[in-house]
PDB file of C-alpha atoms in Angstrom:
ATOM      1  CA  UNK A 275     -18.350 -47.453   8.132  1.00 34.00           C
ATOM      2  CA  UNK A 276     -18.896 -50.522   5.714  1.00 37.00           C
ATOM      3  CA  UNK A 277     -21.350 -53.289   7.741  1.00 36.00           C
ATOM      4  CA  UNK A 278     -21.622 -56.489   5.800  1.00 39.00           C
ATOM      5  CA  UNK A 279     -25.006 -58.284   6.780  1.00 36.00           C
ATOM      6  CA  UNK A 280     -26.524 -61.864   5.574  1.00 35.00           C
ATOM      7  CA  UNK A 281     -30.331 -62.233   4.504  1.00 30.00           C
ATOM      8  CA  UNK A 282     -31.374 -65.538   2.509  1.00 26.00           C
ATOM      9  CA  UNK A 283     -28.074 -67.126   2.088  1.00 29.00           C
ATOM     10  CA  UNK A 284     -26.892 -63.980   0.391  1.00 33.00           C
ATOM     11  CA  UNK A 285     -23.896 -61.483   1.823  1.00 37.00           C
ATOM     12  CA  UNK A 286     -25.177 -57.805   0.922  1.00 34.00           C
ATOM     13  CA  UNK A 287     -22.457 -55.137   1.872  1.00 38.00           C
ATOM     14  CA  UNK A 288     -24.402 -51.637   3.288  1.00 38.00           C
ATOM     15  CA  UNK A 289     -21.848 -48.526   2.667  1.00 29.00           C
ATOM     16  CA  UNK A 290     -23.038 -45.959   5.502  1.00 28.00           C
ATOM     17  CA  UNK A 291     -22.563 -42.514   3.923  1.00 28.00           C
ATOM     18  CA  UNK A 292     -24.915 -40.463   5.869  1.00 33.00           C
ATOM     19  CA  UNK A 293     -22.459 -37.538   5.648  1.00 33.00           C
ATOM     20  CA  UNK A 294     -24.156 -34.952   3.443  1.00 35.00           C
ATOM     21  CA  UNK A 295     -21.903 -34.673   0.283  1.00 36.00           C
ATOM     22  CA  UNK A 296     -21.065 -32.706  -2.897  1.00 34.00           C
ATOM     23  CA  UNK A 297     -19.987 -33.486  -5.980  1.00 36.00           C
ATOM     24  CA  UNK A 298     -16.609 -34.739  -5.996  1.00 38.00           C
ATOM     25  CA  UNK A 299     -13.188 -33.352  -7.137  1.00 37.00           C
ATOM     26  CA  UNK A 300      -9.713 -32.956  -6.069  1.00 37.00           C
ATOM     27  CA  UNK A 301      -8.966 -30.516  -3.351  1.00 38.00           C
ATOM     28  CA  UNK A 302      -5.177 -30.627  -3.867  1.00 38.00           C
ATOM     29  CA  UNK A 303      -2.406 -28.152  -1.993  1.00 38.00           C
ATOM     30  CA  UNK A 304       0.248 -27.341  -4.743  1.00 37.00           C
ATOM     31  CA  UNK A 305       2.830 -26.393  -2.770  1.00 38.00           C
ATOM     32  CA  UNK A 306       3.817 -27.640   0.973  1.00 42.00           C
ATOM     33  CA  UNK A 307       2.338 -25.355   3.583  1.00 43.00           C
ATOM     34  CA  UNK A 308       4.152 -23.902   6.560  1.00 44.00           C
ATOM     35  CA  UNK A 309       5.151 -25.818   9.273  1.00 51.00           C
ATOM     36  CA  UNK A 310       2.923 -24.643  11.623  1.00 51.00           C
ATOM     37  CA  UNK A 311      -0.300 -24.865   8.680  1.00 66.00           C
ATOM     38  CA  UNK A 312       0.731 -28.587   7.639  1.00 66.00           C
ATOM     39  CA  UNK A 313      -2.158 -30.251  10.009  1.00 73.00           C
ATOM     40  CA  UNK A 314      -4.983 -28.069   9.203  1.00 91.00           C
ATOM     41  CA  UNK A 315      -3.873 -27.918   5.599  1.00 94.00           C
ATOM     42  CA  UNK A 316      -3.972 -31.764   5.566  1.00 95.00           C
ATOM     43  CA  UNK A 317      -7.453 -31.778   7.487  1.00 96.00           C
ATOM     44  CA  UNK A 318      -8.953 -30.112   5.065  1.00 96.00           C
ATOM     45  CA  UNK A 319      -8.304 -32.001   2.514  1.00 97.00           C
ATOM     46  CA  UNK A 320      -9.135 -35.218   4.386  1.00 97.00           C
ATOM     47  CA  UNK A 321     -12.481 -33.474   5.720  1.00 96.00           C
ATOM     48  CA  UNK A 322     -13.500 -32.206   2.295  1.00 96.00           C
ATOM     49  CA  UNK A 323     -17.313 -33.857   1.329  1.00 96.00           C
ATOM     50  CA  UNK A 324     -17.231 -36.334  -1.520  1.00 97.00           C
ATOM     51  CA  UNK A 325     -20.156 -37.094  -3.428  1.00 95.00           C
ATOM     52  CA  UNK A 326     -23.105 -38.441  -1.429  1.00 94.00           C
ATOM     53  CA  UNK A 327     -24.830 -41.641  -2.723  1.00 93.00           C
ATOM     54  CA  UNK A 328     -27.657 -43.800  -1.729  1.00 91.00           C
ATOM     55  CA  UNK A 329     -27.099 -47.576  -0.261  1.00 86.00           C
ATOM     56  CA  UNK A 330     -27.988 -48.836  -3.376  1.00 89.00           C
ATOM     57  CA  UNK A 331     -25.765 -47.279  -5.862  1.00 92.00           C
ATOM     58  CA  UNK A 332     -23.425 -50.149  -4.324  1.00 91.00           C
ATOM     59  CA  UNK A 333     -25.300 -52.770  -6.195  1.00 89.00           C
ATOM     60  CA  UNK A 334     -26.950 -51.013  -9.001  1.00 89.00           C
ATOM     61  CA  UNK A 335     -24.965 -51.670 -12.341  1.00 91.00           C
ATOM     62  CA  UNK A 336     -26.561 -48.874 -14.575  1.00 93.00           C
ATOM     63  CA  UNK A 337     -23.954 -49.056 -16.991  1.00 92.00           C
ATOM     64  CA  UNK A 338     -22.156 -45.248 -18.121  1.00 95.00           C
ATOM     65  CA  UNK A 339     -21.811 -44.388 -21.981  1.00 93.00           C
ATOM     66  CA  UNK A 340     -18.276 -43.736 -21.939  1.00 92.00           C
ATOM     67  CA  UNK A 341     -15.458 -44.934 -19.146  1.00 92.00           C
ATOM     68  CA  UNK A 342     -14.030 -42.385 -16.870  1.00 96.00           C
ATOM     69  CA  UNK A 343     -10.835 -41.407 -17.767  1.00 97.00           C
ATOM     70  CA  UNK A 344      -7.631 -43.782 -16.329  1.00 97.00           C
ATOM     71  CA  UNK A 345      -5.982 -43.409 -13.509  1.00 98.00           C
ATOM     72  CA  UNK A 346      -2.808 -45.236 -14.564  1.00 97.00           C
ATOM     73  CA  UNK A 347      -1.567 -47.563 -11.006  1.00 98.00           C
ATOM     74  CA  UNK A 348       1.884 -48.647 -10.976  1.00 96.00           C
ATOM     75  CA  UNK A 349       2.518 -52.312  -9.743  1.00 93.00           C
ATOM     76  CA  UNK A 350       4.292 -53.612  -6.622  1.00 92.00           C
ATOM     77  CA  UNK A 351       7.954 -53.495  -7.465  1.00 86.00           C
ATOM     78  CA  UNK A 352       8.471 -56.061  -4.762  1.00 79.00           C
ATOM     79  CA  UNK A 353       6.780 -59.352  -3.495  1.00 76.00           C
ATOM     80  CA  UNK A 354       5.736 -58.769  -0.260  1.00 92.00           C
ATOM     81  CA  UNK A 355       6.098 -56.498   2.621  1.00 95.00           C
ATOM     82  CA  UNK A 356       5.590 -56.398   6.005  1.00 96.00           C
ATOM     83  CA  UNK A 357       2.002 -58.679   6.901  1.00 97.00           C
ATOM     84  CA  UNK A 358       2.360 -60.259   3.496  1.00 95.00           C
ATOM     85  CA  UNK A 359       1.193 -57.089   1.620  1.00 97.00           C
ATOM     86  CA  UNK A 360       2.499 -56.287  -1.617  1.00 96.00           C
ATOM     87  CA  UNK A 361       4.658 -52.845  -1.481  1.00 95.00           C
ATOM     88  CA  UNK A 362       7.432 -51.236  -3.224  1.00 95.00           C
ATOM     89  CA  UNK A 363       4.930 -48.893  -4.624  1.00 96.00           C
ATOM     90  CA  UNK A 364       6.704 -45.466  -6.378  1.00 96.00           C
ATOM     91  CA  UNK A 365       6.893 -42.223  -3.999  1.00 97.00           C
ATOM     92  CA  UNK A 366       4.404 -41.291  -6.252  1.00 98.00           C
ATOM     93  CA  UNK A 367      -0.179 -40.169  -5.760  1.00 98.00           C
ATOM     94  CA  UNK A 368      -0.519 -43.486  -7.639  1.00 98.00           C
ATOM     95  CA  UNK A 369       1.733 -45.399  -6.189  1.00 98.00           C
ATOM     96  CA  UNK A 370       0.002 -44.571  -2.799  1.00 98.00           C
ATOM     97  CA  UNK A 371      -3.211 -45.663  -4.499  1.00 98.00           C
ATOM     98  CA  UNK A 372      -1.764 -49.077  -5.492  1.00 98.00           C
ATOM     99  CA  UNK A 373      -0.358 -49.248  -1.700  1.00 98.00           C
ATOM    100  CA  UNK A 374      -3.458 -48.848  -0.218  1.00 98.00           C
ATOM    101  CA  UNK A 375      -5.111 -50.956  -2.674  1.00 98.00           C
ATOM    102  CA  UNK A 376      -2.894 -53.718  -1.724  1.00 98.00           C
ATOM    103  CA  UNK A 377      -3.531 -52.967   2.335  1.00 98.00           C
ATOM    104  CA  UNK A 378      -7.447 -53.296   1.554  1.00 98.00           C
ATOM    105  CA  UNK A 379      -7.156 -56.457  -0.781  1.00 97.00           C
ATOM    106  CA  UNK A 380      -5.385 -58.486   1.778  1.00 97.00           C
ATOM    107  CA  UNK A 381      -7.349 -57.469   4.655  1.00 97.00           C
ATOM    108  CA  UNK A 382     -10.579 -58.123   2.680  1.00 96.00           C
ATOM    109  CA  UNK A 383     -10.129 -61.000   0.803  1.00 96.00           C
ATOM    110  CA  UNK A 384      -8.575 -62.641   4.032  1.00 95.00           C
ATOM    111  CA  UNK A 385     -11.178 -62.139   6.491  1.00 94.00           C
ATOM    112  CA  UNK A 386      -9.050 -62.493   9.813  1.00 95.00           C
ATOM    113  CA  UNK A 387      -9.021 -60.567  12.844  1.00 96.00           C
ATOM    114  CA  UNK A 388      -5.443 -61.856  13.734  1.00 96.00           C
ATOM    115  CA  UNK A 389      -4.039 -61.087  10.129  1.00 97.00           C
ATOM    116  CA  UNK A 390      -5.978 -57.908  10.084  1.00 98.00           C
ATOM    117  CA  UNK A 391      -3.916 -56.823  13.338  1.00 98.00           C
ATOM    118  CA  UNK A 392      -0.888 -57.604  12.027  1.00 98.00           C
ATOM    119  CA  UNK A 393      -2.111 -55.021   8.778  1.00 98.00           C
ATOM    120  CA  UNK A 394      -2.558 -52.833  11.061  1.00 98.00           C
ATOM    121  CA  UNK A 395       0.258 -52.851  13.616  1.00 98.00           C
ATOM    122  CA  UNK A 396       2.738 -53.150  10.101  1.00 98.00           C
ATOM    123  CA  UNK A 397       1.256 -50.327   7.578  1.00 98.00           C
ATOM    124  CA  UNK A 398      -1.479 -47.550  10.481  1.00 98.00           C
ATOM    125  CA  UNK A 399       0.523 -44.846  11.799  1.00 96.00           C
ATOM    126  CA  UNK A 400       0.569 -44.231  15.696  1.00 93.00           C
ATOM    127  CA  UNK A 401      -1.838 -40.951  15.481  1.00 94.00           C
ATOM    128  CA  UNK A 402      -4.548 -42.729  13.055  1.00 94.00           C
ATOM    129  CA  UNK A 403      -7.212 -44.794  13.746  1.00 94.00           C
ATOM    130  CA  UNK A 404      -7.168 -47.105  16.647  1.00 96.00           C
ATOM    131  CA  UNK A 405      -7.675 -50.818  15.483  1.00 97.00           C
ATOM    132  CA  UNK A 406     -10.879 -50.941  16.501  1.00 96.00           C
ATOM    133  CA  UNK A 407     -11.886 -47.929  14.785  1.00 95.00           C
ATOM    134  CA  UNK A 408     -10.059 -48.900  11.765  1.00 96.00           C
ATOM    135  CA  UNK A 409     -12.180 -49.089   9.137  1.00 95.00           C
ATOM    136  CA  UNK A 410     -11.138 -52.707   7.743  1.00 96.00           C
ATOM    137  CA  UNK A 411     -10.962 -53.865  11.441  1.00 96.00           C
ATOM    138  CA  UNK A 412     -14.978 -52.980  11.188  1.00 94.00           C
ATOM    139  CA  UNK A 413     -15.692 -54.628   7.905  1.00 92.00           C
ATOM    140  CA  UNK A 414     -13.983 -57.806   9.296  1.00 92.00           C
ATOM    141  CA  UNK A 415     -15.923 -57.861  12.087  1.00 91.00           C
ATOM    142  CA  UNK A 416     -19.340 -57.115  10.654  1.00 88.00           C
ATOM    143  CA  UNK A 417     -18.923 -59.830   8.045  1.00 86.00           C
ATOM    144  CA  UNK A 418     -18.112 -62.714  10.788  1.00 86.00           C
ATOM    145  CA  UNK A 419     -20.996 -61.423  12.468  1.00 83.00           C
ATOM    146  CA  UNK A 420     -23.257 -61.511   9.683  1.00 79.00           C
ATOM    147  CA  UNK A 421     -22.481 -64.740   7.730  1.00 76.00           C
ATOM    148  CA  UNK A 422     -22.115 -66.361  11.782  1.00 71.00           C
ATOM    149  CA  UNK A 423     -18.332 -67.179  11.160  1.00 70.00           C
ATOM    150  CA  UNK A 424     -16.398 -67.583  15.162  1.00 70.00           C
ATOM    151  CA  UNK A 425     -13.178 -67.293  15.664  1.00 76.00           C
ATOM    152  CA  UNK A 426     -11.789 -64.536  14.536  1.00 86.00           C
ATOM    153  CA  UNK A 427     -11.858 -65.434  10.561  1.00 86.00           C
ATOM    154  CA  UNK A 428     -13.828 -67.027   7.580  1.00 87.00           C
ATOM    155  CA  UNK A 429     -13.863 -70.748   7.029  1.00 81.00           C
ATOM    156  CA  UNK A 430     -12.392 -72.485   4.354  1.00 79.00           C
ATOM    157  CA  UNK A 431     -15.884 -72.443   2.414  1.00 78.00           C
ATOM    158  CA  UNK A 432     -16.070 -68.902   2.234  1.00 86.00           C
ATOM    159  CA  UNK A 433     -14.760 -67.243  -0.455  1.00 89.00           C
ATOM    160  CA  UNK A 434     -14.584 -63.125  -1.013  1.00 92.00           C
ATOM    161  CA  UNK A 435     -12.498 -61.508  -3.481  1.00 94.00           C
ATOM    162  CA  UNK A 436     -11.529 -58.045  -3.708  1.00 96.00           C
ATOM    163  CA  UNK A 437     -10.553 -56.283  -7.101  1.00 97.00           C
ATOM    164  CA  UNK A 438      -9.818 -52.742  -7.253  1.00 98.00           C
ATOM    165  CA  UNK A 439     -12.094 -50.958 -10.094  1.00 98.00           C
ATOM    166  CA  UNK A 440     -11.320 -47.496  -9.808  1.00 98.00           C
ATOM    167  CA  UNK A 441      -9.823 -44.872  -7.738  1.00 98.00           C
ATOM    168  CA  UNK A 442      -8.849 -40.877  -7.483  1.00 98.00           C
ATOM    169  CA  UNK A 443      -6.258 -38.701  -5.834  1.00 98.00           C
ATOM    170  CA  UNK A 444      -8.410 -36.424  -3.628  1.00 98.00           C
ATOM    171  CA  UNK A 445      -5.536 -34.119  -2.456  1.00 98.00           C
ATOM    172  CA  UNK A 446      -1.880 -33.627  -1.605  1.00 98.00           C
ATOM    173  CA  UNK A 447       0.335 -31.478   0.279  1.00 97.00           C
ATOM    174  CA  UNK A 448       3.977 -31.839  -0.669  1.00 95.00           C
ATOM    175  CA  UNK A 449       5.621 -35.344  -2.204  1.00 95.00           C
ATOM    176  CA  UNK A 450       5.400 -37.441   0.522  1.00 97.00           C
ATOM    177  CA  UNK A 451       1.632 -36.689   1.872  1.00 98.00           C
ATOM    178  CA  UNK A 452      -1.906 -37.499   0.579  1.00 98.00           C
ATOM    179  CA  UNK A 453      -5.297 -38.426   1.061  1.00 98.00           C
ATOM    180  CA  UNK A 454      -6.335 -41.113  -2.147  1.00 98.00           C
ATOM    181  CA  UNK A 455      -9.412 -43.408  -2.612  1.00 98.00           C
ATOM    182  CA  UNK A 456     -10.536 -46.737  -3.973  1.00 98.00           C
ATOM    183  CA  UNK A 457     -13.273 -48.096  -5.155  1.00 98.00           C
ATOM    184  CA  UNK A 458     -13.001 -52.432  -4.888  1.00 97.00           C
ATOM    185  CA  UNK A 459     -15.517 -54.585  -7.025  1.00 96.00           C
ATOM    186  CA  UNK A 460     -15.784 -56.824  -4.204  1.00 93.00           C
ATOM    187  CA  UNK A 461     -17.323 -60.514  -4.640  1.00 92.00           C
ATOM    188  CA  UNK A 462     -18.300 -62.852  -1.796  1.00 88.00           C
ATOM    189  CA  UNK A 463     -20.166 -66.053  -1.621  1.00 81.00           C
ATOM    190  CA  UNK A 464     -21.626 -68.673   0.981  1.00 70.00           C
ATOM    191  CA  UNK A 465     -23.967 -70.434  -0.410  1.00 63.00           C
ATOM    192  CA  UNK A 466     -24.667 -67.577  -3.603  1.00 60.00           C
ATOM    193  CA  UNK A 467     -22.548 -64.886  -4.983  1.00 62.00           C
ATOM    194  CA  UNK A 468     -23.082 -61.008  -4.099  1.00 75.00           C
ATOM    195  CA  UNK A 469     -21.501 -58.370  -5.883  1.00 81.00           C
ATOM    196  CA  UNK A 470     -21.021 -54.425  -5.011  1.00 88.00           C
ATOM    197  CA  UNK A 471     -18.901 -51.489  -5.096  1.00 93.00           C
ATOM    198  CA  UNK A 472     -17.352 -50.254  -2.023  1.00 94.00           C
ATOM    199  CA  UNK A 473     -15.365 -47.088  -1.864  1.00 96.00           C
ATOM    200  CA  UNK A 474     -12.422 -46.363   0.945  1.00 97.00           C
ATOM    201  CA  UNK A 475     -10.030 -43.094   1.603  1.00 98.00           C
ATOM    202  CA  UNK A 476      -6.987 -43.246   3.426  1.00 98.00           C
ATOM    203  CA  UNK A 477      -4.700 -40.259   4.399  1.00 98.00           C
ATOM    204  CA  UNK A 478      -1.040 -41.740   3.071  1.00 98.00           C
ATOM    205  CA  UNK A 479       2.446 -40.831   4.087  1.00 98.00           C
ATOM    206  CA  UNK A 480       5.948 -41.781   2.567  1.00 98.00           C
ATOM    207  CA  UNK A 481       7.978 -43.210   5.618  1.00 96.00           C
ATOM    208  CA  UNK A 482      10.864 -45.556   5.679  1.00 94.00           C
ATOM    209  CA  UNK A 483      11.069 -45.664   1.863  1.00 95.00           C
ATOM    210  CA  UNK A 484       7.033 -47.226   1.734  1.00 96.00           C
ATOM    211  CA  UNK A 485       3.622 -45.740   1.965  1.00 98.00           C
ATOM    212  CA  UNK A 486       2.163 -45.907   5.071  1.00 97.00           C
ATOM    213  CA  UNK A 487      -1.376 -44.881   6.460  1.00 97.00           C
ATOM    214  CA  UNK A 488      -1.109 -41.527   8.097  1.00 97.00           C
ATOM    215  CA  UNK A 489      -2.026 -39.742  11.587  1.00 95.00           C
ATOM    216  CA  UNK A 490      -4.709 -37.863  12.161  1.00 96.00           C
ATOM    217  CA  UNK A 491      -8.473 -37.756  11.294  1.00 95.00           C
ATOM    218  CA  UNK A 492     -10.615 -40.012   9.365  1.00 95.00           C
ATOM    219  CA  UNK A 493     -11.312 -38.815   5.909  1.00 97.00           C
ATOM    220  CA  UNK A 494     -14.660 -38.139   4.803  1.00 97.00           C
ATOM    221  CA  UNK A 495     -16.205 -41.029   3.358  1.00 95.00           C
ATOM    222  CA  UNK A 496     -16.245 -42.178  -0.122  1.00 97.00           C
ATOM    223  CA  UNK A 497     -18.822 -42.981  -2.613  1.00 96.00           C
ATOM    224  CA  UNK A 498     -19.299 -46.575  -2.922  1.00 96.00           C
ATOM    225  CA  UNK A 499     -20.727 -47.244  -6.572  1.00 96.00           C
ATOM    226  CA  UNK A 500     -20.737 -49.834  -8.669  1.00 94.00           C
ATOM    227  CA  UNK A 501     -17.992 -49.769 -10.921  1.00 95.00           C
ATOM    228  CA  UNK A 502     -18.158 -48.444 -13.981  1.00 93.00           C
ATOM    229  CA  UNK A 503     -21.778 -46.660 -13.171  1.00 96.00           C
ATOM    230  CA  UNK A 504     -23.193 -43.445 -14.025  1.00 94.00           C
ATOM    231  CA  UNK A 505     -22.579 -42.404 -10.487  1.00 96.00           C
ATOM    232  CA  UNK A 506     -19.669 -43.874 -10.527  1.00 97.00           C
ATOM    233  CA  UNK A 507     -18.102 -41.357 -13.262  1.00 96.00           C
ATOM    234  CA  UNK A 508     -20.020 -38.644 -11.711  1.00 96.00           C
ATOM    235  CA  UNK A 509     -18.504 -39.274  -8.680  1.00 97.00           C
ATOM    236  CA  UNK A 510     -15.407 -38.601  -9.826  1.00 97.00           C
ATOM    237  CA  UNK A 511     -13.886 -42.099  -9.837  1.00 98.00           C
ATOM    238  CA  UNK A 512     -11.390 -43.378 -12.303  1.00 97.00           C
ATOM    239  CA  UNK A 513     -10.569 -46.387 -14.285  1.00 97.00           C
ATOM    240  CA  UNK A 514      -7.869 -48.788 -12.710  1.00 96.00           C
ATOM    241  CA  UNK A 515      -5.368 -49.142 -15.410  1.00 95.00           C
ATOM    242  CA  UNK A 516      -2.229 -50.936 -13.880  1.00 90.00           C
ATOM    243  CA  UNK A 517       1.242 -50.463 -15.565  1.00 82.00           C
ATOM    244  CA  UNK A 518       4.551 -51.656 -15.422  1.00 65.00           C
TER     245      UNK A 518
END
C-alpha cells in the first residue's frame, strides 16, 4: 500500500513493501493453460516476489551508468474513455502498460474520491479489489489525510503530477491476460515540491475491445525506485519510450 504523509510543509510518499522479495524478472506462461489451470496459472504469476527495496530507494536519485533497456509504450489511439481516461490502447503487453498507466495518471494527478470511484466502477473488474481496497482508492485517501485536504479531493492550490518513468511486463497467459507494472516519477507540492518513484502492478484483461483491470488477487508489490536508479535497473524496470 502507498501512504502519502506531510512533515514540514513537505508531501513525502512511503511505498510499504514489507513483502520479502527477489530479484525481479518475468515469470511469463507461453502458451494458454487449461481451462481448469487458468486461475492458478494466473496467481502465480501475480503472486510471484519482485525485488524488495527499502523506503528510501523512492527518493534516492543515485544515478545508473547506462539506461535500462526500452520498453517501447504505444499511445492512446483515442481521446478519452470511460471516466475521462485515455484508452484505445493495442491488444497488446504494452498496450496494457500504457492502459494502466493512463488509469493511475488520472487517478493520481486528480486527487478525488468521487472521480476515483468513477475509475473504478468504469475500468476494476467485479472479482478484483473492492474500492476501498483498491490501491489508488488508498493513495487518495492517505494524501487528503496527510496534507489535511476535506472533502473528498485536493484544492485548487495543490498541485501533483504523475509521469510514468518506466515499466515491465511481469507475465502473461494467452493474448488477452497479464499482470504489468509501472513505475510513475510522481511530483507534488503545497507549499515545496517532493519528488519520488512509486511502483504499481495490476493484473490486466482484454474485455469489450479495451484493457480492463482483472479479477482476482492482488499482485505482489512492486519496487518503487527512483527512476532511472541503480535499483531501479536492477529491479528490472524499463525505460518508458512512447511511440506512435
Amino acid at each position: 500500500m502507498a501512504a502519502m504523509v506531510v512533515g514540514l510543509g513537505l508531501i513525502a510518499w512511503y511505498i510499504w513493501t514489507d513483502t520479502p522479495g527477489t530479484a525481479a524478472g518475468g515469470v511469463a506462461a507461453s502458451t494458454p493453460a487449461a481451462p481448469q489451470d487458468v486461475a492458478s496459472v494466473r496467481d502465480r504469476i501475480a503472486a510471484a516476489p519482485m525485488m524488495s527495496v527499502g523506503r528510501e530507494a523512492a527518493f534516492t536519485p543515485d544515478p545508473a551508468a547506462e539506461p535500462a533497456a526500452p520498453i517501447r509504450v504505444p499511445q492512446a489511439r483515442t481521446d478519452l474513455g470511460p471516466a475521462d481516461v485515455p484508452t484505445g490502447f493495442p491488444q497488446t503487453p504494452e498496450g496494457a502498460v500504457g492502459q494502466l498507466a493512463a488509469i493511475e495518471r488520472v487517478v493520481l494527478e486528480t486527487m478525488s474520491l468521487p472521480l476515483a470511484q468513477e475509475v473504478y466502477q468504469a475500468w476494476v473488474r467485479r472479482g478484483g479489489p473492492s474500492f476501498g481496497q483498491w490501491e489508488m482508492t488508498r493513495n487518495v485517501q492517505a494524501f487528503l489525510t496527510a496534507a489535511r485536504q476535506g472533502g473528498g479531493e485536493k484544492d485548487i492550490s495543490t498541485l501533483v503530477s504523475a509521469t510514468p518513468a518506466a515499466a515491465m511486463v511481469k507475465g502473461t497467459d494467452g493474448p488477452g491476460w497479464v499482470v504489468v507494472c509501472v513505475l510513475m516519477d510522481i511530483r507534488a507540492a503545497v507549499t515545496v515540491e517532493a519528488r519520488m518513484g512509486y511502483g504499481h502492478c495490476a493484473r490486466m484483461e482484454w474485455i469489450g475491445g479495451r484493457w480492463q483491470i482483472s479479477t482476482g488477487a492482488v499482485p505482489a508489490p512492486a519496487p518503487s525506485t527512483w527512476p532511472g536508479s541503480r535499483l531501479a535497473v536492477q529491479a528490472g524496470w524499463l525505460t518508458w519510450t512512447e511511440r506512435g
